Amino acid sequence: MQKSEFEGKIKGSHQEENSNGRIRIPMSSLGNSNNIFWQECPVGKLERQKLINQKGCVVWITGLSGSGKSTLAFSLNRQLFSRGKLSYVLDGDNLRHGLNKDLGFSAEDRTENIRRVGEVAKLFADAGMICIASLISPYRKDRDACRAMLPDSNFIEVFMNTPLSLCESRDPKGLYKLARAGKIKGFTGIDDPYEPPLQCEIELQQIDGVCPTPTAMGGQVVSYLEEKGYLEDQ
Amino acid sequence: MQKSEFEGKIKGSHQEENSNGRIRIPMSSLGNSNNIFWQECPVGKLERQKLINQKGCVVWITGLSGSGKSTLAFSLNRQLFSRGKLSYVLDGDNLRHGLNKDLGFSAEDRTENIRRVGEVAKLFADAGMICIASLISPYRKDRDACRAMLPDSNFIEVFMNTPLSLCESRDPKGLYKLARAGKIKGFTGIDDPYEPPLQCEIELQQIDGVCPTPTAMGGQVVSYLEEKGYLEDQ
């Protein structure tokens, strides 16, 4: 533990962020000299990463409803766990019951929904975790805004390139049926566009008309993370 | 790793949450039987906690501007790290540059600010981390709403009971001076109330007119966490 030096009472002091993103606290010259102290540095991302032997990042899974995002998220989550790596799934639907419960489905609210998930994912990555965000996130500009929040290429975009016809045939939540019947408006893929990524890190799709298994899909992402050093001891 | 069983392609299926908060995926009987599969269970909080040998919780530090919240947060963060425990600081000011950058200081916006931090802290605790939230959070109802989000007493409220006169003499950001000059309106402690907790887990205050050192304050919270089993192997 880093030692603190005190000459008396606690005193807040000016904080400056240095190039490592760590907070440096210069000795304050304000007020009573008895109040001067060195504030302990907060633990930085590198230290957290060393503690848990991995590198924090965001795996952002995008695709149509029914494209297999949650399936991949759970499989990846499980496979990372089995390797002793700490990951956490941020599920778009679940967050709409909590953090984003004040948001609807207007274009503006969708953008805000994704912005907040991006901000939270960024915090998780900074905490050293492998954050798996699973959201339809249909608009390119919203996803790119989340990518821009993450430094050093720690945003790994995974595109579930599953044909609309297959997603619709699965229709796990019955939403396509409602959208086709006009009971849901602005449904992605039906009457609202899905903009596929132009440059994503990973694209998952059918091979010869057969979808890869969840284990195979998760494995593909694990391999990517391994190759890029996210699973190595830091 | 739990095994998945497949009889063909991926198919979304109905999800039910069981009493452990884990997702159970019954075998779907919809559609083509070739599409039936068992979905892998996501990793649960208990498993994550076992992986990193600690219990997720929220340490919520409340108090006036200049009361020593950040100082305590950093010291606690550092002390936990030195014991090999993973914690993360959510700082109210920092979050206003990211997640909460759309919010101002109206009563409504303050409430929303605290709600969002509470929701994020809840996610961190669910991820297995010791989440240290440091916010003035002046209103009791807002703090209590965050407490209500957390199950099983995993919300540890720490009240920095530092006299206003001392906070004002420190005035680390020069805000009290501005508030006294009328240049900031609605400043907590000056022209906006601070409602002290009625029942908090930990209260930190001066002893014989002397503030405890950051190390001592952090140590008090560490002792509490230790006593309650948050630092034990799970």
GROMACS .gro file of C-alpha atoms in nm:
model
  468
    1MET     CA    1   0.000   0.000   0.000
    2GLN     CA    2   0.126   0.346  -0.085
    3LYS     CA    3   0.202   0.550   0.222
    4SER     CA    4   0.026   0.872   0.296
    5GLU     CA    5   0.201   1.149   0.478
    6PHE     CA    6   0.008   1.380   0.698
    7GLU     CA    7   0.083   1.685   0.901
    8GLY     CA    8  -0.255   1.707   1.063
    9LYS     CA    9  -0.610   1.719   0.948
   10ILE     CA   10  -0.757   1.609   0.621
   11LYS     CA   11  -0.765   1.868   0.352
   12GLY     CA   12  -0.899   1.835   0.001
   13SER     CA   13  -0.648   1.932  -0.264
   14HIS     CA   14  -0.625   1.997  -0.634
   15GLN     CA   15  -0.620   1.692  -0.854
   16GLU     CA   16  -0.449   1.655  -1.188
   17GLU     CA   17  -0.473   1.358  -1.416
   18ASN     CA   18  -0.139   1.246  -1.555
   19SER     CA   19  -0.073   1.059  -1.878
   20ASN     CA   20  -0.155   0.725  -1.717
   21GLY     CA   21  -0.499   0.843  -1.624
   22ARG     CA   22  -0.394   0.828  -1.259
   23ILE     CA   23  -0.475   1.110  -1.022
   24ARG     CA   24  -0.179   1.308  -0.892
   25ILE     CA   25  -0.236   1.517  -0.586
   26PRO     CA   26   0.015   1.799  -0.543
   27MET     CA   27   0.083   1.912  -0.190
   28SER     CA   28  -0.158   2.191  -0.120
   29SER     CA   29  -0.018   2.524  -0.015
   30LEU     CA   30  -0.358   2.663   0.075
   31GLY     CA   31  -0.465   2.737   0.431
   32ASN     CA   32  -0.301   2.623   0.747
   33SER     CA   33   0.017   2.425   0.697
   34ASN     CA   34  -0.115   2.182   0.958
   35ASN     CA   35  -0.377   2.083   0.703
   36ILE     CA   36  -0.131   1.973   0.437
   37PHE     CA   37  -0.135   1.607   0.339
   38TRP     CA   38  -0.064   1.374   0.055
   39GLN     CA   39  -0.376   1.202  -0.066
   40GLU     CA   40  -0.350   0.835  -0.150
   41CYS     CA   41  -0.359   0.764  -0.520
   42PRO     CA   42  -0.659   0.570  -0.638
   43VAL     CA   43  -0.587   0.227  -0.779
   44GLY     CA   44  -0.547   0.249  -1.157
   45LYS     CA   45  -0.673   0.028  -1.437
   46LEU     CA   46  -0.336  -0.140  -1.482
   47GLU     CA   47  -0.326  -0.243  -1.118
   48ARG     CA   48  -0.678  -0.385  -1.130
   49GLN     CA   49  -0.589  -0.577  -1.445
   50LYS     CA   50  -0.285  -0.726  -1.276
   51LEU     CA   51  -0.497  -0.829  -0.981
   52ILE     CA   52  -0.738  -1.031  -1.194
   53ASN     CA   53  -0.500  -1.136  -1.472
   54GLN     CA   54  -0.688  -1.000  -1.769
   55LYS     CA   55  -0.735  -0.680  -1.969
   56GLY     CA   56  -1.056  -0.482  -1.948
   57CYS     CA   57  -1.251  -0.430  -2.269
   58VAL     CA   58  -1.598  -0.410  -2.420
   59VAL     CA   59  -1.735  -0.683  -2.645
   60TRP     CA   60  -2.029  -0.512  -2.815
   61ILE     CA   61  -2.272  -0.757  -2.974
   62THR     CA   62  -2.505  -0.601  -3.229
   63GLY     CA   63  -2.773  -0.753  -3.450
   64LEU     CA   64  -3.142  -0.796  -3.514
   65SER     CA   65  -3.387  -0.920  -3.254
   66GLY     CA   66  -3.359  -1.300  -3.259
   67SER     CA   67  -3.015  -1.296  -3.419
   68GLY     CA   68  -2.857  -1.479  -3.124
   69LYS     CA   69  -2.700  -1.191  -2.929
   70SER     CA   70  -2.799  -1.317  -2.583
   71THR     CA   71  -2.707  -1.673  -2.678
   72LEU     CA   72  -2.359  -1.559  -2.774
   73ALA     CA   73  -2.331  -1.332  -2.468
   74PHE     CA   74  -2.415  -1.619  -2.231
   75SER     CA   75  -2.187  -1.865  -2.405
   76LEU     CA   76  -1.897  -1.621  -2.408
   77ASN     CA   77  -1.963  -1.533  -2.043
   78ARG     CA   78  -1.955  -1.904  -1.950
   79GLN     CA   79  -1.646  -1.985  -2.153
   80LEU     CA   80  -1.453  -1.693  -2.005
   81PHE     CA   81  -1.558  -1.799  -1.656
   82SER     CA   82  -1.435  -2.151  -1.719
   83ARG     CA   83  -1.095  -2.000  -1.796
   84GLY     CA   84  -1.099  -1.804  -1.472
   85LYS     CA   85  -1.173  -1.472  -1.643
   86LEU     CA   86  -1.421  -1.222  -1.503
   87SER     CA   87  -1.682  -1.095  -1.746
   88TYR     CA   88  -2.022  -0.937  -1.708
   89VAL     CA   89  -2.316  -0.918  -1.946
   90LEU     CA   90  -2.497  -0.589  -1.997
   91ASP     CA   91  -2.820  -0.688  -2.163
   92GLY     CA   92  -3.013  -0.416  -2.341
   93ASP     CA   93  -3.352  -0.555  -2.239
   94ASN     CA   94  -3.253  -0.598  -1.874
   95LEU     CA   95  -3.116  -0.247  -1.850
   96ARG     CA   96  -3.448  -0.111  -1.971
   97HIS     CA   97  -3.589  -0.234  -1.639
   98GLY     CA   98  -3.326  -0.044  -1.442
   99LEU     CA   99  -3.083   0.222  -1.558
  100ASN     CA  100  -3.282   0.297  -1.874
  101LYS     CA  101  -3.634   0.249  -1.747
  102ASP     CA  102  -3.713   0.614  -1.818
  103LEU     CA  103  -3.647   0.566  -2.190
  104GLY     CA  104  -3.882   0.462  -2.468
  105PHE     CA  105  -3.819   0.367  -2.829
  106SER     CA  106  -3.812   0.702  -3.009
  107ALA     CA  107  -3.498   0.761  -3.215
  108GLU     CA  108  -3.379   1.002  -2.946
  109ASP     CA  109  -3.444   0.758  -2.662
  110ARG     CA  110  -3.276   0.474  -2.848
  111THR     CA  111  -2.968   0.686  -2.893
  112GLU     CA  112  -2.970   0.779  -2.523
  113ASN     CA  113  -3.024   0.412  -2.432
  114ILE     CA  114  -2.714   0.313  -2.623
  115ARG     CA  115  -2.511   0.607  -2.500
  116ARG     CA  116  -2.576   0.510  -2.138
  117VAL     CA  117  -2.494   0.145  -2.197
  118GLY     CA  118  -2.173   0.260  -2.368
  119GLU     CA  119  -2.082   0.477  -2.071
  120VAL     CA  120  -2.147   0.193  -1.826
  121ALA     CA  121  -1.955  -0.054  -2.042
  122LYS     CA  122  -1.665   0.191  -2.041
  123LEU     CA  123  -1.669   0.196  -1.660
  124PHE     CA  124  -1.669  -0.184  -1.648
  125ALA     CA  125  -1.376  -0.202  -1.889
  126ASP     CA  126  -1.193   0.057  -1.680
  127ALA     CA  127  -1.263  -0.160  -1.376
  128GLY     CA  128  -1.068  -0.435  -1.555
  129MET     CA  129  -1.364  -0.648  -1.656
  130ILE     CA  130  -1.452  -0.798  -1.990
  131CYS     CA  131  -1.787  -0.631  -2.042
  132ILE     CA  132  -2.021  -0.806  -2.285
  133ALA     CA  133  -2.285  -0.561  -2.408
  134SER     CA  134  -2.574  -0.719  -2.595
  135LEU     CA  135  -2.805  -0.472  -2.770
  136ILE     CA  136  -2.972  -0.449  -3.110
  137SER     CA  137  -2.804  -0.105  -3.139
  138PRO     CA  138  -2.927  -0.063  -3.496
  139TYR     CA  139  -2.767   0.270  -3.586
  140ARG     CA  140  -2.404   0.289  -3.687
  141LYS     CA  141  -2.351   0.634  -3.542
  142ASP     CA  142  -2.464   0.523  -3.197
  143ARG     CA  143  -2.231   0.223  -3.196
  144ASP     CA  144  -1.946   0.436  -3.327
  145ALA     CA  145  -2.006   0.686  -3.048
  146CYS     CA  146  -1.961   0.403  -2.795
  147ARG     CA  147  -1.646   0.288  -2.972
  148ALA     CA  148  -1.510   0.642  -2.951
  149MET     CA  149  -1.555   0.637  -2.571
  150LEU     CA  150  -1.311   0.347  -2.537
  151PRO     CA  151  -0.939   0.414  -2.564
  152ASP     CA  152  -0.680   0.189  -2.726
  153SER     CA  153  -0.904  -0.032  -2.940
  154ASN     CA  154  -1.069  -0.186  -2.637
  155PHE     CA  155  -1.404  -0.193  -2.819
  156ILE     CA  156  -1.466  -0.520  -2.997
  157GLU     CA  157  -1.773  -0.506  -3.218
  158VAL     CA  158  -1.935  -0.839  -3.293
  159PHE     CA  159  -2.196  -0.840  -3.568
  160MET     CA  160  -2.455  -1.118  -3.555
  161ASN     CA  161  -2.514  -1.135  -3.928
  162THR     CA  162  -2.823  -1.355  -3.912
  163PRO     CA  163  -3.071  -1.317  -4.201
  164LEU     CA  164  -3.391  -1.135  -4.115
  165SER     CA  165  -3.592  -1.432  -4.240
  166LEU     CA  166  -3.425  -1.662  -3.986
  167CYS     CA  167  -3.463  -1.411  -3.701
  168GLU     CA  168  -3.828  -1.375  -3.792
  169SER     CA  169  -3.880  -1.750  -3.805
  170ARG     CA  170  -3.731  -1.779  -3.456
  171ASP     CA  171  -3.923  -1.477  -3.322
  172PRO     CA  172  -3.839  -1.578  -2.962
  173LYS     CA  173  -4.038  -1.296  -2.807
  174GLY     CA  174  -4.320  -1.290  -3.062
  175LEU     CA  175  -4.226  -0.936  -3.155
  176TYR     CA  176  -4.189  -0.984  -3.530
  177LYS     CA  177  -4.544  -1.115  -3.542
  178LEU     CA  178  -4.667  -0.805  -3.360
  179ALA     CA  179  -4.458  -0.579  -3.583
  180ARG     CA  180  -4.593  -0.745  -3.901
  181ALA     CA  181  -4.945  -0.699  -3.764
  182GLY     CA  182  -4.867  -0.329  -3.714
  183LYS     CA  183  -4.904  -0.361  -3.338
  184ILE     CA  184  -4.546  -0.249  -3.280
  185LYS     CA  185  -4.419   0.050  -3.472
  186GLY     CA  186  -4.058   0.125  -3.556
  187PHE     CA  187  -3.942  -0.234  -3.515
  188THR     CA  188  -3.585  -0.292  -3.633
  189GLY     CA  189  -3.574  -0.489  -3.955
  190ILE     CA  190  -3.945  -0.439  -4.027
  191ASP     CA  191  -4.020  -0.068  -4.034
  192ASP     CA  192  -3.699   0.069  -3.888
  193PRO     CA  193  -3.355   0.017  -4.041
  194TYR     CA  194  -3.068  -0.194  -3.913
  195GLU     CA  195  -2.737  -0.050  -4.028
  196PRO     CA  196  -2.477  -0.329  -4.040
  197PRO     CA  197  -2.125  -0.241  -3.926
  198LEU     CA  198  -1.886  -0.133  -4.200
  199GLN     CA  199  -1.579  -0.245  -4.009
  200CYS     CA  200  -1.637  -0.473  -3.714
  201GLU     CA  201  -1.385  -0.691  -3.536
  202ILE     CA  202  -1.590  -1.011  -3.563
  203GLU     CA  203  -1.878  -1.118  -3.786
  204LEU     CA  204  -2.076  -1.431  -3.709
  205GLN     CA  205  -2.297  -1.587  -3.972
  206GLN     CA  206  -2.440  -1.907  -4.109
  207ILE     CA  207  -2.207  -2.142  -4.291
  208ASP     CA  208  -2.374  -2.341  -4.567
  209GLY     CA  209  -2.710  -2.242  -4.424
  210VAL     CA  210  -2.630  -2.364  -4.074
  211CYS     CA  211  -2.571  -2.138  -3.777
  212PRO     CA  212  -2.263  -2.209  -3.568
  213THR     CA  213  -2.344  -2.348  -3.224
  214PRO     CA  214  -2.337  -2.110  -2.926
  215THR     CA  215  -2.019  -2.282  -2.809
  216ALA     CA  216  -1.856  -2.228  -3.148
  217MET     CA  217  -1.965  -1.863  -3.158
  218GLY     CA  218  -1.840  -1.799  -2.804
  219GLY     CA  219  -1.520  -1.982  -2.889
  220GLN     CA  220  -1.459  -1.755  -3.185
  221VAL     CA  221  -1.478  -1.447  -2.964
  222VAL     CA  222  -1.263  -1.612  -2.696
  223SER     CA  223  -1.000  -1.684  -2.963
  224TYR     CA  224  -1.004  -1.322  -3.070
  225LEU     CA  225  -0.962  -1.203  -2.710
  226GLU     CA  226  -0.682  -1.450  -2.656
  227GLU     CA  227  -0.502  -1.347  -2.971
  228LYS     CA  228  -0.523  -0.980  -2.876
  229GLY     CA  229  -0.387  -1.041  -2.527
  230TYR     CA  230  -0.703  -0.967  -2.328
  231LEU     CA  231  -0.683  -1.298  -2.143
  232GLU     CA  232  -0.313  -1.283  -2.060
  233ASP     CA  233  -0.172  -1.201  -1.720
  234GLN     CA  234  -0.105  -0.828  -1.723
  235MET     CA  235  -1.842  -2.529  -1.814
  236GLN     CA  236  -2.201  -2.639  -1.839
  237LYS     CA  237  -2.267  -2.841  -2.150
  238SER     CA  238  -2.507  -2.731  -2.415
  239GLU     CA  239  -2.703  -2.980  -2.613
  240PHE     CA  240  -2.807  -2.904  -2.961
  241GLU     CA  241  -3.011  -3.068  -3.226
  242GLY     CA  242  -2.933  -2.822  -3.496
  243LYS     CA  243  -2.961  -2.453  -3.541
  244ILE     CA  244  -2.977  -2.184  -3.280
  245LYS     CA  245  -3.319  -2.091  -3.167
  246GLY     CA  246  -3.414  -1.827  -2.912
  247SER     CA  247  -3.632  -1.964  -2.636
  248HIS     CA  248  -3.838  -1.851  -2.343
  249GLN     CA  249  -3.647  -1.745  -2.039
  250GLU     CA  250  -3.761  -1.769  -1.680
  251GLU     CA  251  -3.578  -1.631  -1.383
  252ASN     CA  252  -3.560  -1.876  -1.096
  253SER     CA  253  -3.529  -1.793  -0.725
  254ASN     CA  254  -3.153  -1.758  -0.753
  255GLY     CA  255  -3.187  -1.488  -1.015
  256ARG     CA  256  -3.038  -1.728  -1.268
  257ILE     CA  257  -3.192  -1.771  -1.609
  258ARG     CA  258  -3.345  -2.107  -1.680
  259ILE     CA  259  -3.407  -2.190  -2.041
  260PRO     CA  260  -3.669  -2.459  -2.094
  261MET     CA  261  -3.637  -2.667  -2.406
  262SER     CA  262  -3.844  -2.493  -2.667
  263SER     CA  263  -4.121  -2.687  -2.829
  264LEU     CA  264  -4.185  -2.419  -3.087
  265GLY     CA  265  -4.107  -2.461  -3.452
  266ASN     CA  266  -3.893  -2.722  -3.615
  267SER     CA  267  -3.758  -2.983  -3.374
  268ASN     CA  268  -3.423  -2.944  -3.546
  269ASN     CA  269  -3.408  -2.597  -3.394
  270ILE     CA  270  -3.434  -2.712  -3.034
  271PHE     CA  271  -3.137  -2.646  -2.808
  272TRP     CA  272  -3.042  -2.584  -2.450
  273GLN     CA  273  -2.906  -2.239  -2.398
  274GLU     CA  274  -2.604  -2.207  -2.174
  275CYS     CA  275  -2.681  -2.049  -1.839
  276PRO     CA  276  -2.516  -1.717  -1.778
  277VAL     CA  277  -2.263  -1.707  -1.499
  278GLY     CA  278  -2.431  -1.598  -1.175
  279LYS     CA  279  -2.320  -1.360  -0.902
  280LEU     CA  280  -2.219  -1.643  -0.670
  281GLU     CA  281  -1.987  -1.787  -0.931
  282ARG     CA  282  -1.825  -1.452  -1.001
  283GLN     CA  283  -1.777  -1.398  -0.629
  284LYS     CA  284  -1.606  -1.735  -0.596
  285LEU     CA  285  -1.378  -1.649  -0.885
  286ILE     CA  286  -1.249  -1.333  -0.720
  287ASN     CA  287  -1.283  -1.437  -0.354
  288GLN     CA  288  -1.503  -1.157  -0.231
  289LYS     CA  289  -1.867  -1.054  -0.205
  290GLY     CA  290  -2.009  -0.779  -0.423
  291CYS     CA  291  -2.157  -0.478  -0.247
  292VAL     CA  292  -2.199  -0.103  -0.262
  293VAL     CA  293  -2.019   0.127  -0.019
  294TRP     CA  294  -2.211   0.454  -0.054
  295ILE     CA  295  -2.020   0.754   0.083
  296THR     CA  296  -2.238   1.059   0.147
  297GLY     CA  297  -2.157   1.400   0.291
  298LEU     CA  298  -2.103   1.767   0.221
  299SER     CA  299  -1.865   1.897  -0.042
  300GLY     CA  300  -1.521   1.897   0.123
  301SER     CA  301  -1.621   1.642   0.386
  302GLY     CA  302  -1.357   1.392   0.270
  303LYS     CA  303  -1.562   1.156   0.052
  304SER     CA  304  -1.304   1.120  -0.225
  305THR     CA  305  -1.024   1.093   0.027
  306LEU     CA  306  -1.200   0.804   0.196
  307ALA     CA  307  -1.295   0.645  -0.138
  308PHE     CA  308  -0.932   0.647  -0.257
  309SER     CA  309  -0.795   0.520   0.072
  310LEU     CA  310  -1.052   0.240   0.089
  311ASN     CA  311  -0.986   0.152  -0.276
  312ARG     CA  312  -0.611   0.132  -0.208
  313GLN     CA  313  -0.646  -0.069   0.113
  314LEU     CA  314  -0.877  -0.320  -0.052
  315PHE     CA  315  -0.637  -0.354  -0.343
  316SER     CA  316  -0.348  -0.423  -0.106
  317ARG     CA  317  -0.554  -0.715   0.028
  318GLY     CA  318  -0.610  -0.846  -0.323
  319LYS     CA  319  -0.971  -0.732  -0.337
  320LEU     CA  320  -1.122  -0.575  -0.646
  321SER     CA  321  -1.304  -0.247  -0.591
  322TYR     CA  322  -1.400   0.042  -0.813
  323VAL     CA  323  -1.476   0.403  -0.734
  324LEU     CA  324  -1.780   0.570  -0.889
  325ASP     CA  325  -1.719   0.937  -0.834
  326GLY     CA  326  -2.016   1.168  -0.862
  327ASP     CA  327  -1.816   1.449  -1.024
  328ASN     CA  328  -1.647   1.220  -1.275
  329LEU     CA  329  -1.975   1.062  -1.380
  330ARG     CA  330  -2.113   1.407  -1.458
  331HIS     CA  331  -1.859   1.413  -1.742
  332GLY     CA  332  -1.985   1.083  -1.881
  333LEU     CA  333  -2.300   0.889  -1.795
  334ASN     CA  334  -2.467   1.191  -1.635
  335LYS     CA  335  -2.338   1.467  -1.858
  336ASP     CA  336  -2.693   1.548  -1.970
  337LEU     CA  337  -2.798   1.635  -1.615
  338GLY     CA  338  -2.785   1.966  -1.429
  339PHE     CA  339  -2.842   2.053  -1.065
  340SER     CA  340  -3.218   2.097  -1.042
  341ALA     CA  341  -3.384   1.884  -0.773
  342GLU     CA  342  -3.515   1.655  -1.048
  343ASP     CA  343  -3.176   1.621  -1.216
  344ARG     CA  344  -3.002   1.555  -0.885
  345THR     CA  345  -3.246   1.276  -0.813
  346GLU     CA  346  -3.190   1.129  -1.160
  347ASN     CA  347  -2.813   1.165  -1.115
  348ILE     CA  348  -2.825   0.961  -0.796
  349ARG     CA  349  -3.070   0.707  -0.939
  350ARG     CA  350  -2.836   0.633  -1.228
  351VAL     CA  351  -2.531   0.602  -1.005
  352GLY     CA  352  -2.735   0.368  -0.785
  353GLU     CA  353  -2.830   0.154  -1.084
  354VAL     CA  354  -2.471   0.135  -1.203
  355ALA     CA  355  -2.345   0.058  -0.852
  356LYS     CA  356  -2.599  -0.223  -0.839
  357LEU     CA  357  -2.459  -0.369  -1.161
  358PHE     CA  358  -2.105  -0.351  -1.023
  359ALA     CA  359  -2.210  -0.525  -0.702
  360ASP     CA  360  -2.387  -0.790  -0.909
  361ALA     CA  361  -2.065  -0.830  -1.107
  362GLY     CA  362  -1.900  -0.925  -0.775
  363MET     CA  363  -1.712  -0.602  -0.719
  364ILE     CA  364  -1.693  -0.381  -0.415
  365CYS     CA  365  -1.832  -0.062  -0.564
  366ILE     CA  366  -1.739   0.258  -0.382
  367ALA     CA  367  -1.984   0.535  -0.474
  368SER     CA  368  -1.882   0.881  -0.365
  369LEU     CA  369  -2.151   1.147  -0.401
  370ILE     CA  370  -2.285   1.433  -0.190
  371SER     CA  371  -2.629   1.270  -0.233
  372PRO     CA  372  -2.792   1.519   0.001
  373TYR     CA  373  -3.148   1.386   0.008
  374ARG     CA  374  -3.241   1.090   0.224
  375LYS     CA  375  -3.509   0.965  -0.014
  376ASP     CA  376  -3.263   0.943  -0.303
  377ARG     CA  377  -3.011   0.746  -0.097
  378ASP     CA  378  -3.284   0.522   0.038
  379ALA     CA  379  -3.403   0.452  -0.317
  380CYS     CA  380  -3.052   0.330  -0.401
  381ARG     CA  381  -3.045   0.117  -0.087
  382ALA     CA  382  -3.377  -0.037  -0.193
  383MET     CA  383  -3.223  -0.144  -0.526
  384LEU     CA  384  -2.969  -0.365  -0.349
  385PRO     CA  385  -3.078  -0.701  -0.211
  386ASP     CA  386  -2.958  -0.862   0.111
  387SER     CA  387  -2.815  -0.560   0.293
  388ASN     CA  388  -2.542  -0.517   0.035
  389PHE     CA  389  -2.570  -0.138   0.062
  390ILE     CA  390  -2.330   0.009   0.315
  391GLU     CA  391  -2.397   0.377   0.378
  392VAL     CA  392  -2.103   0.574   0.510
  393PHE     CA  393  -2.180   0.920   0.642
  394MET     CA  394  -1.893   1.169   0.642
  395ASN     CA  395  -2.014   1.371   0.938
  396THR     CA  396  -1.774   1.661   0.895
  397PRO     CA  397  -1.892   1.999   1.028
  398LEU     CA  398  -1.995   2.249   0.763
  399SER     CA  399  -1.749   2.501   0.908
  400LEU     CA  400  -1.460   2.262   0.848
  401CYS     CA  401  -1.578   2.172   0.495
  402GLU     CA  402  -1.608   2.541   0.420
  403SER     CA  403  -1.262   2.616   0.558
  404ARG     CA  404  -1.120   2.344   0.334
  405ASP     CA  405  -1.324   2.451   0.030
  406PRO     CA  406  -1.103   2.238  -0.200
  407LYS     CA  407  -1.283   2.347  -0.515
  408GLY     CA  408  -1.357   2.706  -0.411
  409LEU     CA  409  -1.728   2.631  -0.435
  410TYR     CA  410  -1.830   2.747  -0.087
  411LYS     CA  411  -1.678   3.085  -0.162
  412LEU     CA  412  -1.881   3.110  -0.481
  413ALA     CA  413  -2.196   2.989  -0.303
  414ARG     CA  414  -2.152   3.248  -0.023
  415ALA     CA  415  -2.106   3.515  -0.289
  416GLY     CA  416  -2.433   3.403  -0.446
  417LYS     CA  417  -2.258   3.293  -0.765
  418ILE     CA  418  -2.376   2.933  -0.720
  419LYS     CA  419  -2.737   2.875  -0.626
  420GLY     CA  420  -2.874   2.568  -0.448
  421PHE     CA  421  -2.539   2.467  -0.300
  422THR     CA  422  -2.568   2.188  -0.044
  423GLY     CA  423  -2.509   2.317   0.308
  424ILE     CA  424  -2.546   2.681   0.209
  425ASP     CA  425  -2.883   2.733   0.042
  426ASP     CA  426  -2.985   2.371  -0.013
  427PRO     CA  427  -3.030   2.118   0.266
  428TYR     CA  428  -2.816   1.817   0.349
  429GLU     CA  429  -3.026   1.549   0.516
  430PRO     CA  430  -2.801   1.332   0.733
  431PRO     CA  431  -2.874   0.958   0.737
  432LEU     CA  432  -3.103   0.840   1.015
  433GLN     CA  433  -2.957   0.490   1.013
  434CYS     CA  434  -2.631   0.441   0.834
  435GLU     CA  435  -2.388   0.155   0.866
  436ILE     CA  436  -2.082   0.371   0.935
  437GLU     CA  437  -2.042   0.730   1.053
  438LEU     CA  438  -1.704   0.900   1.036
  439GLN     CA  439  -1.639   1.215   1.234
  440GLN     CA  440  -1.381   1.417   1.420
  441ILE     CA  441  -1.258   1.288   1.753
  442ASP     CA  442  -1.164   1.561   1.998
  443GLY     CA  443  -1.168   1.809   1.714
  444VAL     CA  444  -0.929   1.607   1.497
  445CYS     CA  445  -1.028   1.423   1.180
  446PRO     CA  446  -0.915   1.064   1.151
  447THR     CA  447  -0.647   1.013   0.886
  448PRO     CA  448  -0.753   0.876   0.545
  449THR     CA  449  -0.583   0.548   0.636
  450ALA     CA  450  -0.778   0.527   0.960
  451MET     CA  451  -1.108   0.609   0.785
  452GLY     CA  452  -1.045   0.354   0.513
  453GLY     CA  453  -0.942   0.104   0.777
  454GLN     CA  454  -1.270   0.148   0.959
  455VAL     CA  455  -1.465   0.061   0.646
  456VAL     CA  456  -1.234  -0.231   0.568
  457SER     CA  457  -1.295  -0.364   0.921
  458TYR     CA  458  -1.669  -0.341   0.866
  459LEU     CA  459  -1.645  -0.525   0.534
  460GLU     CA  460  -1.425  -0.788   0.693
  461GLU     CA  461  -1.660  -0.838   0.985
  462LYS     CA  462  -1.958  -0.878   0.754
  463GLY     CA  463  -1.783  -1.135   0.537
  464TYR     CA  464  -1.745  -0.927   0.218
  465LEU     CA  465  -1.371  -0.998   0.201
  466GLU     CA  466  -1.391  -1.370   0.269
  467ASP     CA  467  -1.352  -1.638   0.006
  468GLN     CA  468  -1.701  -1.719  -0.113
   0.00000   0.00000   0.00000
